[in-house]
Amino acid sequence: MTNSTVSRLGQINASGADDALFLKQFGGEILTEFEKSTVFKNRHFVRQIRNGKTAQFPMIGTVTSSLHTPGNFIDGQAVNHAEMTISIDGLIVAPIFLASIDELMNHYDVRGPYATEMGRELAQQYDVQVARTGILAARSAAVLTGRSGGSTVTHADMKTVGSRITTSLFTAAQTFDEKNVAKEDRAAYFKPAQFYLVAQEKDFINKDYAGMGSLAQGTIESVAGISIVKTNNLPSTNVTTGITKYRGDYSVSAGLVMNKWAVGTVQLQDIALESEYEARRQGTFMVAKMAVGSGILRAECAIELRTAAP
């Protein structure tokens, strides 16, 4: 009996790998979930590099001016220069192995949910390292002579009293203004507990006072011109393991306020997917990966809201 012709939905132009199109969709789902889950990627400086392990970021100091007296010689001035070097941490991977027999017996799709979870995991790791770097920036001195360092606003009830947090946001805005940090691209990051404390401060959602948010929906857009962002990835423990440059005691941290220039991320490889059917293991091995690393750029662009000094 002649075998029937089978139309393979995953092939490109009826040739090649049976799952070529499926893998592109799978990879696209991972990238979509990553972009949806990360809150830091578009709120700090990201630099793509083609090769190497590090990238240098030039730092330029301030320029002074003075009143000129007619007839006096106008000389130049020395401008301070420095650089920050940010390195790639290595390859972050989220691997999955799918046994063929399991896929044959299974009656529901698992690749879609797996793609979602892989994207979320990579987004979480990405955000965690940026958030830690932001807090460390707030605790750091300026690299460049003449520039300000990071700042902190400390109060014992910073994690438990909404009015204390909102008052501190005005202090943060004033601090940025006094340091000539740009008004654009300012954002404050809080864990859900502190975010909802801020959202219950009715003056900031009252439309009579140009408030933006909803008590019914539990949302708030901004305080003192600073966008309010909710994230579970703000660190809140004493981190003593892992990559050295991200370690620190974050148990006192209640929030992070920063302009996008506080932290930089070097990206050697954006999210990519590799997949291979392994005949000897009778299954498909898939790995989502990225190669990135974060570091402090301008410490004056970061402010930590905390309950005490670490």
PDB file of C-alpha atoms in Angstrom:
ATOM      1  CA  MET A   1       0.000   0.000   0.000  1.00  0.00           C
ATOM      2  CA  THR A   2       1.350   3.426  -0.954  1.00  0.00           C
ATOM      3  CA  ASN A   3       2.101   5.751   1.917  1.00  0.00           C
ATOM      4  CA  SER A   4      -0.030   8.892   2.102  1.00  0.00           C
ATOM      5  CA  THR A   5       1.565  12.271   1.476  1.00  0.00           C
ATOM      6  CA  VAL A   6       1.861  14.194   4.713  1.00  0.00           C
ATOM      7  CA  SER A   7       1.825  17.963   4.898  1.00  0.00           C
ATOM      8  CA  ARG A   8       4.307  18.915   7.623  1.00  0.00           C
ATOM      9  CA  LEU A   9       3.109  22.155   9.165  1.00  0.00           C
ATOM     10  CA  GLY A  10       6.484  22.987  10.675  1.00  0.00           C
ATOM     11  CA  GLN A  11       8.544  22.709   7.467  1.00  0.00           C
ATOM     12  CA  ILE A  12       9.652  25.684   5.386  1.00  0.00           C
ATOM     13  CA  ASN A  13       8.518  25.180   1.780  1.00  0.00           C
ATOM     14  CA  ALA A  14       7.918  21.473   2.436  1.00  0.00           C
ATOM     15  CA  SER A  15      11.584  20.731   3.123  1.00  0.00           C
ATOM     16  CA  GLY A  16      14.081  20.720   5.941  1.00  0.00           C
ATOM     17  CA  ALA A  17      13.401  20.271   9.629  1.00  0.00           C
ATOM     18  CA  ASP A  18       9.839  19.299  10.584  1.00  0.00           C
ATOM     19  CA  ASP A  19       9.713  21.889  13.377  1.00  0.00           C
ATOM     20  CA  ALA A  20      11.569  24.840  11.828  1.00  0.00           C
ATOM     21  CA  LEU A  21       8.545  27.147  11.844  1.00  0.00           C
ATOM     22  CA  PHE A  22       7.416  25.958  15.249  1.00  0.00           C
ATOM     23  CA  LEU A  23      10.793  26.850  16.757  1.00  0.00           C
ATOM     24  CA  LYS A  24      10.610  30.380  15.368  1.00  0.00           C
ATOM     25  CA  GLN A  25       7.208  30.790  16.962  1.00  0.00           C
ATOM     26  CA  PHE A  26       8.525  29.334  20.208  1.00  0.00           C
ATOM     27  CA  GLY A  27      11.468  31.731  20.207  1.00  0.00           C
ATOM     28  CA  GLY A  28       9.176  34.631  19.398  1.00  0.00           C
ATOM     29  CA  GLU A  29       6.968  33.778  22.357  1.00  0.00           C
ATOM     30  CA  ILE A  30      10.001  33.808  24.666  1.00  0.00           C
ATOM     31  CA  LEU A  31      11.108  37.213  23.388  1.00  0.00           C
ATOM     32  CA  THR A  32       7.566  38.611  23.678  1.00  0.00           C
ATOM     33  CA  GLU A  33       7.232  37.427  27.268  1.00  0.00           C
ATOM     34  CA  PHE A  34      10.661  38.815  28.147  1.00  0.00           C
ATOM     35  CA  GLU A  35       9.773  42.255  26.771  1.00  0.00           C
ATOM     36  CA  LYS A  36       6.429  42.172  28.608  1.00  0.00           C
ATOM     37  CA  SER A  37       7.882  41.064  31.944  1.00  0.00           C
ATOM     38  CA  THR A  38      10.960  43.269  32.296  1.00  0.00           C
ATOM     39  CA  VAL A  39      10.373  46.755  33.727  1.00  0.00           C
ATOM     40  CA  PHE A  40      13.978  47.961  33.683  1.00  0.00           C
ATOM     41  CA  LYS A  41      15.121  47.354  30.107  1.00  0.00           C
ATOM     42  CA  ASN A  42      13.623  50.526  28.623  1.00  0.00           C
ATOM     43  CA  ARG A  43      14.334  52.600  31.741  1.00  0.00           C
ATOM     44  CA  HIS A  44      18.136  52.473  31.797  1.00  0.00           C
ATOM     45  CA  PHE A  45      20.994  52.722  29.308  1.00  0.00           C
ATOM     46  CA  VAL A  46      21.642  49.613  27.207  1.00  0.00           C
ATOM     47  CA  ARG A  47      24.602  49.276  24.852  1.00  0.00           C
ATOM     48  CA  GLN A  48      24.921  46.493  22.299  1.00  0.00           C
ATOM     49  CA  ILE A  49      28.406  45.188  21.481  1.00  0.00           C
ATOM     50  CA  ARG A  50      29.391  42.759  18.735  1.00  0.00           C
ATOM     51  CA  ASN A  51      32.337  41.074  20.405  1.00  0.00           C
ATOM     52  CA  GLY A  52      34.587  41.240  23.426  1.00  0.00           C
ATOM     53  CA  LYS A  53      33.732  41.069  27.110  1.00  0.00           C
ATOM     54  CA  THR A  54      33.690  44.703  28.260  1.00  0.00           C
ATOM     55  CA  ALA A  55      32.610  48.132  27.062  1.00  0.00           C
ATOM     56  CA  GLN A  56      33.975  51.520  28.105  1.00  0.00           C
ATOM     57  CA  PHE A  57      31.645  54.416  28.863  1.00  0.00           C
ATOM     58  CA  PRO A  58      33.340  57.851  28.747  1.00  0.00           C
ATOM     59  CA  MET A  59      32.506  60.273  31.555  1.00  0.00           C
ATOM     60  CA  ILE A  60      32.852  64.033  31.027  1.00  0.00           C
ATOM     61  CA  GLY A  61      32.919  66.584  33.825  1.00  0.00           C
ATOM     62  CA  THR A  62      31.267  69.972  34.130  1.00  0.00           C
ATOM     63  CA  VAL A  63      32.356  73.257  32.571  1.00  0.00           C
ATOM     64  CA  THR A  64      32.477  76.556  34.491  1.00  0.00           C
ATOM     65  CA  SER A  65      31.818  80.087  33.289  1.00  0.00           C
ATOM     66  CA  SER A  66      32.756  83.579  34.538  1.00  0.00           C
ATOM     67  CA  LEU A  67      32.140  87.224  33.842  1.00  0.00           C
ATOM     68  CA  HIS A  68      34.662  88.625  31.373  1.00  0.00           C
ATOM     69  CA  THR A  69      36.452  91.908  32.057  1.00  0.00           C
ATOM     70  CA  PRO A  70      37.097  93.818  28.828  1.00  0.00           C
ATOM     71  CA  GLY A  71      40.738  93.596  27.836  1.00  0.00           C
ATOM     72  CA  ASN A  72      41.514  90.505  29.896  1.00  0.00           C
ATOM     73  CA  PHE A  73      42.874  87.394  28.192  1.00  0.00           C
ATOM     74  CA  ILE A  74      40.354  84.559  27.952  1.00  0.00           C
ATOM     75  CA  ASP A  75      42.013  81.249  28.682  1.00  0.00           C
ATOM     76  CA  GLY A  76      40.606  77.748  28.392  1.00  0.00           C
ATOM     77  CA  GLN A  77      39.858  75.389  31.249  1.00  0.00           C
ATOM     78  CA  ALA A  78      40.595  71.793  32.137  1.00  0.00           C
ATOM     79  CA  VAL A  79      37.603  69.456  31.929  1.00  0.00           C
ATOM     80  CA  ASN A  80      37.711  66.292  33.998  1.00  0.00           C
ATOM     81  CA  HIS A  81      37.419  63.007  32.155  1.00  0.00           C
ATOM     82  CA  ALA A  82      37.033  59.435  33.390  1.00  0.00           C
ATOM     83  CA  GLU A  83      35.497  56.188  32.206  1.00  0.00           C
ATOM     84  CA  MET A  84      33.390  53.353  33.527  1.00  0.00           C
ATOM     85  CA  THR A  85      33.961  49.823  32.292  1.00  0.00           C
ATOM     86  CA  ILE A  86      31.078  47.349  32.354  1.00  0.00           C
ATOM     87  CA  SER A  87      31.686  43.657  31.733  1.00  0.00           C
ATOM     88  CA  ILE A  88      29.533  40.812  30.507  1.00  0.00           C
ATOM     89  CA  ASP A  89      28.619  38.446  33.332  1.00  0.00           C
ATOM     90  CA  GLY A  90      28.567  35.361  31.139  1.00  0.00           C
ATOM     91  CA  LEU A  91      25.798  33.342  29.537  1.00  0.00           C
ATOM     92  CA  ILE A  92      22.451  33.165  31.329  1.00  0.00           C
ATOM     93  CA  VAL A  93      20.514  30.091  30.205  1.00  0.00           C
ATOM     94  CA  ALA A  94      17.016  28.692  30.700  1.00  0.00           C
ATOM     95  CA  PRO A  95      17.075  25.059  29.424  1.00  0.00           C
ATOM     96  CA  ILE A  96      14.261  22.555  28.825  1.00  0.00           C
ATOM     97  CA  PHE A  97      14.288  18.964  27.544  1.00  0.00           C
ATOM     98  CA  LEU A  98      11.106  17.550  25.994  1.00  0.00           C
ATOM     99  CA  ALA A  99      10.879  13.774  25.664  1.00  0.00           C
ATOM    100  CA  SER A 100       9.231  12.712  22.413  1.00  0.00           C
ATOM    101  CA  ILE A 101       7.117  10.044  24.080  1.00  0.00           C
ATOM    102  CA  ASP A 102       5.726  12.588  26.542  1.00  0.00           C
ATOM    103  CA  GLU A 103       4.742  14.938  23.744  1.00  0.00           C
ATOM    104  CA  LEU A 104       3.065  12.084  21.880  1.00  0.00           C
ATOM    105  CA  MET A 105       0.999  11.031  24.898  1.00  0.00           C
ATOM    106  CA  ASN A 106       0.235  14.518  26.147  1.00  0.00           C
ATOM    107  CA  HIS A 107      -3.169  15.959  25.173  1.00  0.00           C
ATOM    108  CA  TYR A 108      -2.396  19.658  25.639  1.00  0.00           C
ATOM    109  CA  ASP A 109       0.258  22.077  24.427  1.00  0.00           C
ATOM    110  CA  VAL A 110       3.236  22.593  26.708  1.00  0.00           C
ATOM    111  CA  ARG A 111       5.617  24.508  24.456  1.00  0.00           C
ATOM    112  CA  GLY A 112       3.613  27.714  24.712  1.00  0.00           C
ATOM    113  CA  PRO A 113       3.596  27.729  28.541  1.00  0.00           C
ATOM    114  CA  TYR A 114       7.255  26.672  28.572  1.00  0.00           C
ATOM    115  CA  ALA A 115       8.108  29.617  26.315  1.00  0.00           C
ATOM    116  CA  THR A 116       6.267  31.947  28.690  1.00  0.00           C
ATOM    117  CA  GLU A 117       8.140  30.637  31.721  1.00  0.00           C
ATOM    118  CA  MET A 118      11.531  30.796  29.970  1.00  0.00           C
ATOM    119  CA  GLY A 119      10.891  34.401  28.935  1.00  0.00           C
ATOM    120  CA  ARG A 120       9.788  35.362  32.442  1.00  0.00           C
ATOM    121  CA  GLU A 121      12.818  33.747  34.038  1.00  0.00           C
ATOM    122  CA  LEU A 122      15.269  35.580  31.791  1.00  0.00           C
ATOM    123  CA  ALA A 123      13.402  38.860  32.378  1.00  0.00           C
ATOM    124  CA  GLN A 124      13.563  38.311  36.130  1.00  0.00           C
ATOM    125  CA  GLN A 125      17.298  37.671  36.102  1.00  0.00           C
ATOM    126  CA  TYR A 126      17.829  40.723  33.899  1.00  0.00           C
ATOM    127  CA  ASP A 127      15.791  42.980  36.181  1.00  0.00           C
ATOM    128  CA  VAL A 128      17.360  41.643  39.373  1.00  0.00           C
ATOM    129  CA  GLN A 129      20.860  42.584  38.283  1.00  0.00           C
ATOM    130  CA  VAL A 130      19.805  46.068  37.113  1.00  0.00           C
ATOM    131  CA  ALA A 131      17.883  46.728  40.358  1.00  0.00           C
ATOM    132  CA  ARG A 132      20.816  45.664  42.529  1.00  0.00           C
ATOM    133  CA  THR A 133      23.159  47.854  40.493  1.00  0.00           C
ATOM    134  CA  GLY A 134      20.811  50.821  40.898  1.00  0.00           C
ATOM    135  CA  ILE A 135      20.843  50.514  44.695  1.00  0.00           C
ATOM    136  CA  LEU A 136      24.618  50.115  44.727  1.00  0.00           C
ATOM    137  CA  ALA A 137      24.862  53.265  42.588  1.00  0.00           C
ATOM    138  CA  ALA A 138      22.861  55.184  45.201  1.00  0.00           C
ATOM    139  CA  ARG A 139      25.408  54.081  47.808  1.00  0.00           C
ATOM    140  CA  SER A 140      28.427  54.988  45.658  1.00  0.00           C
ATOM    141  CA  ALA A 141      30.633  58.054  45.356  1.00  0.00           C
ATOM    142  CA  ALA A 142      31.098  59.800  42.032  1.00  0.00           C
ATOM    143  CA  VAL A 143      33.802  58.423  39.758  1.00  0.00           C
ATOM    144  CA  LEU A 144      34.325  61.815  38.146  1.00  0.00           C
ATOM    145  CA  THR A 145      35.712  64.715  40.197  1.00  0.00           C
ATOM    146  CA  GLY A 146      33.173  67.515  40.327  1.00  0.00           C
ATOM    147  CA  ARG A 147      30.155  65.262  40.003  1.00  0.00           C
ATOM    148  CA  SER A 148      27.897  64.281  42.887  1.00  0.00           C
ATOM    149  CA  GLY A 149      27.627  60.761  44.221  1.00  0.00           C
ATOM    150  CA  GLY A 150      24.514  58.740  44.918  1.00  0.00           C
ATOM    151  CA  SER A 151      22.005  59.586  47.637  1.00  0.00           C
ATOM    152  CA  THR A 152      19.861  57.845  50.226  1.00  0.00           C
ATOM    153  CA  VAL A 153      16.697  58.832  52.094  1.00  0.00           C
ATOM    154  CA  THR A 154      16.443  56.965  55.392  1.00  0.00           C
ATOM    155  CA  HIS A 155      13.534  56.526  57.806  1.00  0.00           C
ATOM    156  CA  ALA A 156      12.606  53.621  60.066  1.00  0.00           C
ATOM    157  CA  ASP A 157       9.013  53.316  58.739  1.00  0.00           C
ATOM    158  CA  MET A 158       9.892  53.654  55.042  1.00  0.00           C
ATOM    159  CA  LYS A 159       8.498  50.166  54.325  1.00  0.00           C
ATOM    160  CA  THR A 160       5.259  50.490  56.264  1.00  0.00           C
ATOM    161  CA  VAL A 161       3.855  54.037  55.981  1.00  0.00           C
ATOM    162  CA  GLY A 162       2.619  55.287  52.602  1.00  0.00           C
ATOM    163  CA  SER A 163       2.871  58.977  53.494  1.00  0.00           C
ATOM    164  CA  ARG A 164       6.520  58.483  54.466  1.00  0.00           C
ATOM    165  CA  ILE A 165       7.258  57.010  51.052  1.00  0.00           C
ATOM    166  CA  THR A 166       5.491  59.792  49.139  1.00  0.00           C
ATOM    167  CA  THR A 167       7.230  62.466  51.206  1.00  0.00           C
ATOM    168  CA  SER A 168      10.531  60.772  50.437  1.00  0.00           C
ATOM    169  CA  LEU A 169       9.724  60.844  46.727  1.00  0.00           C
ATOM    170  CA  PHE A 170       9.466  64.629  46.905  1.00  0.00           C
ATOM    171  CA  THR A 171      12.809  64.667  48.710  1.00  0.00           C
ATOM    172  CA  ALA A 172      14.230  62.515  45.930  1.00  0.00           C
ATOM    173  CA  ALA A 173      12.864  64.844  43.256  1.00  0.00           C
ATOM    174  CA  GLN A 174      14.398  67.838  45.047  1.00  0.00           C
ATOM    175  CA  THR A 175      17.722  66.016  45.332  1.00  0.00           C
ATOM    176  CA  PHE A 176      17.735  65.283  41.612  1.00  0.00           C
ATOM    177  CA  ASP A 177      16.878  68.903  40.827  1.00  0.00           C
ATOM    178  CA  GLU A 178      19.718  70.160  43.000  1.00  0.00           C
ATOM    179  CA  LYS A 179      22.119  67.783  41.252  1.00  0.00           C
ATOM    180  CA  ASN A 180      20.888  68.915  37.808  1.00  0.00           C
ATOM    181  CA  VAL A 181      19.680  65.411  36.971  1.00  0.00           C
ATOM    182  CA  ALA A 182      17.306  65.571  33.994  1.00  0.00           C
ATOM    183  CA  LYS A 183      13.590  65.602  34.840  1.00  0.00           C
ATOM    184  CA  GLU A 184      12.905  63.123  32.046  1.00  0.00           C
ATOM    185  CA  ASP A 185      13.220  59.374  32.558  1.00  0.00           C
ATOM    186  CA  ARG A 186      12.852  59.418  36.349  1.00  0.00           C
ATOM    187  CA  ALA A 187      11.230  56.331  37.847  1.00  0.00           C
ATOM    188  CA  ALA A 188      10.710  54.858  41.324  1.00  0.00           C
ATOM    189  CA  TYR A 189      10.647  51.095  41.813  1.00  0.00           C
ATOM    190  CA  PHE A 190       8.824  49.386  44.672  1.00  0.00           C
ATOM    191  CA  LYS A 191       7.864  45.885  45.683  1.00  0.00           C
ATOM    192  CA  PRO A 192       4.065  45.307  45.758  1.00  0.00           C
ATOM    193  CA  ALA A 193       3.717  46.013  49.496  1.00  0.00           C
ATOM    194  CA  GLN A 194       5.216  49.490  49.207  1.00  0.00           C
ATOM    195  CA  PHE A 195       3.605  50.179  45.820  1.00  0.00           C
ATOM    196  CA  TYR A 196       0.103  49.671  47.217  1.00  0.00           C
ATOM    197  CA  LEU A 197       0.883  51.833  50.237  1.00  0.00           C
ATOM    198  CA  VAL A 198       1.689  54.649  47.819  1.00  0.00           C
ATOM    199  CA  ALA A 199      -1.423  53.872  45.733  1.00  0.00           C
ATOM    200  CA  GLN A 200      -3.603  54.409  48.821  1.00  0.00           C
ATOM    201  CA  GLU A 201      -2.386  57.974  49.266  1.00  0.00           C
ATOM    202  CA  LYS A 202      -5.544  59.621  47.932  1.00  0.00           C
ATOM    203  CA  ASP A 203      -4.058  63.048  47.258  1.00  0.00           C
ATOM    204  CA  PHE A 204      -1.984  61.578  44.458  1.00  0.00           C
ATOM    205  CA  ILE A 205      -4.948  60.055  42.639  1.00  0.00           C
ATOM    206  CA  ASN A 206      -7.365  62.926  43.335  1.00  0.00           C
ATOM    207  CA  LYS A 207      -8.300  64.398  39.965  1.00  0.00           C
ATOM    208  CA  ASP A 208      -8.970  67.773  41.624  1.00  0.00           C
ATOM    209  CA  TYR A 209      -5.235  67.946  42.280  1.00  0.00           C
ATOM    210  CA  ALA A 210      -4.252  66.572  38.849  1.00  0.00           C
ATOM    211  CA  GLY A 211      -3.628  63.159  40.377  1.00  0.00           C
ATOM    212  CA  MET A 212      -3.189  60.187  38.065  1.00  0.00           C
ATOM    213  CA  GLY A 213      -4.275  56.760  39.212  1.00  0.00           C
ATOM    214  CA  SER A 214      -7.202  54.819  40.603  1.00  0.00           C
ATOM    215  CA  LEU A 215      -7.956  53.684  44.144  1.00  0.00           C
ATOM    216  CA  ALA A 216     -10.429  51.146  42.752  1.00  0.00           C
ATOM    217  CA  GLN A 217      -7.813  49.683  40.400  1.00  0.00           C
ATOM    218  CA  GLY A 218      -4.939  50.049  42.856  1.00  0.00           C
ATOM    219  CA  THR A 219      -2.842  52.074  40.420  1.00  0.00           C
ATOM    220  CA  ILE A 220      -0.778  55.236  40.631  1.00  0.00           C
ATOM    221  CA  GLU A 221       1.206  56.747  37.789  1.00  0.00           C
ATOM    222  CA  SER A 222       3.516  59.320  39.321  1.00  0.00           C
ATOM    223  CA  VAL A 223       4.493  61.301  42.409  1.00  0.00           C
ATOM    224  CA  ALA A 224       6.561  64.512  42.182  1.00  0.00           C
ATOM    225  CA  GLY A 225       7.011  63.894  38.470  1.00  0.00           C
ATOM    226  CA  ILE A 226       8.503  60.434  39.111  1.00  0.00           C
ATOM    227  CA  SER A 227       6.884  57.409  37.449  1.00  0.00           C
ATOM    228  CA  ILE A 228       5.900  54.703  39.951  1.00  0.00           C
ATOM    229  CA  VAL A 229       6.783  51.147  38.906  1.00  0.00           C
ATOM    230  CA  LYS A 230       5.829  47.912  40.669  1.00  0.00           C
ATOM    231  CA  THR A 231       8.289  45.021  40.556  1.00  0.00           C
ATOM    232  CA  ASN A 232       9.018  41.866  42.539  1.00  0.00           C
ATOM    233  CA  ASN A 233      12.645  42.065  41.461  1.00  0.00           C
ATOM    234  CA  LEU A 234      13.741  44.854  43.786  1.00  0.00           C
ATOM    235  CA  PRO A 235      16.208  43.146  46.165  1.00  0.00           C
ATOM    236  CA  SER A 236      15.226  42.875  49.829  1.00  0.00           C
ATOM    237  CA  THR A 237      17.731  40.455  51.375  1.00  0.00           C
ATOM    238  CA  ASN A 238      21.412  40.343  52.245  1.00  0.00           C
ATOM    239  CA  VAL A 239      22.998  38.910  49.088  1.00  0.00           C
ATOM    240  CA  THR A 240      26.336  37.225  49.844  1.00  0.00           C
ATOM    241  CA  THR A 241      26.578  34.748  46.956  1.00  0.00           C
ATOM    242  CA  GLY A 242      26.607  34.960  43.188  1.00  0.00           C
ATOM    243  CA  ILE A 243      28.511  37.467  41.051  1.00  0.00           C
ATOM    244  CA  THR A 244      30.567  39.704  43.335  1.00  0.00           C
ATOM    245  CA  LYS A 245      29.605  43.050  41.820  1.00  0.00           C
ATOM    246  CA  TYR A 246      25.898  42.476  42.573  1.00  0.00           C
ATOM    247  CA  ARG A 247      26.350  41.490  46.223  1.00  0.00           C
ATOM    248  CA  GLY A 248      25.171  43.726  49.047  1.00  0.00           C
ATOM    249  CA  ASP A 249      22.896  44.026  52.039  1.00  0.00           C
ATOM    250  CA  TYR A 250      19.558  45.002  50.534  1.00  0.00           C
ATOM    251  CA  SER A 251      17.485  44.028  53.562  1.00  0.00           C
ATOM    252  CA  VAL A 252      17.052  47.730  54.436  1.00  0.00           C
ATOM    253  CA  SER A 253      15.969  48.776  50.937  1.00  0.00           C
ATOM    254  CA  ALA A 254      12.389  49.991  50.537  1.00  0.00           C
ATOM    255  CA  GLY A 255      12.575  51.550  47.083  1.00  0.00           C
ATOM    256  CA  LEU A 256      14.853  52.748  44.300  1.00  0.00           C
ATOM    257  CA  VAL A 257      14.528  56.057  42.478  1.00  0.00           C
ATOM    258  CA  MET A 258      16.684  56.588  39.424  1.00  0.00           C
ATOM    259  CA  ASN A 259      17.154  58.363  36.147  1.00  0.00           C
ATOM    260  CA  LYS A 260      17.990  56.119  33.181  1.00  0.00           C
ATOM    261  CA  TRP A 261      21.672  57.174  33.261  1.00  0.00           C
ATOM    262  CA  ALA A 262      22.288  55.662  36.709  1.00  0.00           C
ATOM    263  CA  VAL A 263      22.874  52.158  35.360  1.00  0.00           C
ATOM    264  CA  GLY A 264      24.244  50.792  32.107  1.00  0.00           C
ATOM    265  CA  THR A 265      23.918  47.308  30.654  1.00  0.00           C
ATOM    266  CA  VAL A 266      26.252  45.832  28.080  1.00  0.00           C
ATOM    267  CA  GLN A 267      24.533  43.329  25.819  1.00  0.00           C
ATOM    268  CA  LEU A 268      26.708  40.931  23.854  1.00  0.00           C
ATOM    269  CA  GLN A 269      23.850  38.634  22.886  1.00  0.00           C
ATOM    270  CA  ASP A 270      20.144  39.397  23.013  1.00  0.00           C
ATOM    271  CA  ILE A 271      17.719  36.601  23.772  1.00  0.00           C
ATOM    272  CA  ALA A 272      18.320  33.675  21.446  1.00  0.00           C
ATOM    273  CA  LEU A 273      16.936  30.142  21.189  1.00  0.00           C
ATOM    274  CA  GLU A 274      18.790  26.970  20.295  1.00  0.00           C
ATOM    275  CA  SER A 275      17.035  23.660  19.731  1.00  0.00           C
ATOM    276  CA  GLU A 276      18.223  20.224  18.756  1.00  0.00           C
ATOM    277  CA  TYR A 277      16.532  16.857  18.478  1.00  0.00           C
ATOM    278  CA  GLU A 278      18.706  14.254  20.216  1.00  0.00           C
ATOM    279  CA  ALA A 279      18.089  10.821  18.749  1.00  0.00           C
ATOM    280  CA  ARG A 280      20.013   9.005  21.497  1.00  0.00           C
ATOM    281  CA  ARG A 281      17.833  10.657  24.148  1.00  0.00           C
ATOM    282  CA  GLN A 282      14.629  10.628  22.035  1.00  0.00           C
ATOM    283  CA  GLY A 283      13.700  14.194  22.766  1.00  0.00           C
ATOM    284  CA  THR A 284      14.247  17.827  21.953  1.00  0.00           C
ATOM    285  CA  PHE A 285      16.634  19.957  23.966  1.00  0.00           C
ATOM    286  CA  MET A 286      15.901  23.683  23.935  1.00  0.00           C
ATOM    287  CA  VAL A 287      17.762  26.518  25.619  1.00  0.00           C
ATOM    288  CA  ALA A 288      16.919  30.216  25.755  1.00  0.00           C
ATOM    289  CA  LYS A 289      19.957  32.359  26.499  1.00  0.00           C
ATOM    290  CA  MET A 290      21.375  35.862  26.726  1.00  0.00           C
ATOM    291  CA  ALA A 291      24.768  37.410  27.501  1.00  0.00           C
ATOM    292  CA  VAL A 292      24.555  40.695  29.417  1.00  0.00           C
ATOM    293  CA  GLY A 293      26.171  42.543  32.317  1.00  0.00           C
ATOM    294  CA  SER A 294      25.261  45.681  34.265  1.00  0.00           C
ATOM    295  CA  GLY A 295      27.263  48.368  36.046  1.00  0.00           C
ATOM    296  CA  ILE A 296      27.078  51.847  37.560  1.00  0.00           C
ATOM    297  CA  LEU A 297      27.266  54.797  35.161  1.00  0.00           C
ATOM    298  CA  ARG A 298      26.319  58.014  37.011  1.00  0.00           C
ATOM    299  CA  ALA A 299      25.839  57.550  40.756  1.00  0.00           C
ATOM    300  CA  GLU A 300      24.127  60.938  41.162  1.00  0.00           C
ATOM    301  CA  CYS A 301      21.214  59.588  39.142  1.00  0.00           C
ATOM    302  CA  ALA A 302      20.274  57.012  41.813  1.00  0.00           C
ATOM    303  CA  ILE A 303      18.576  57.395  45.216  1.00  0.00           C
ATOM    304  CA  GLU A 304      17.814  54.573  47.643  1.00  0.00           C
ATOM    305  CA  LEU A 305      14.810  54.783  49.951  1.00  0.00           C
ATOM    306  CA  ARG A 306      15.644  52.697  53.008  1.00  0.00           C
ATOM    307  CA  THR A 307      14.820  51.989  56.641  1.00  0.00           C
ATOM    308  CA  ALA A 308      18.407  52.201  57.937  1.00  0.00           C
ATOM    309  CA  ALA A 309      22.017  52.174  56.819  1.00  0.00           C
ATOM    310  CA  PRO A 310      23.163  48.647  55.802  1.00  0.00           C
TER     311      PRO A 310
END
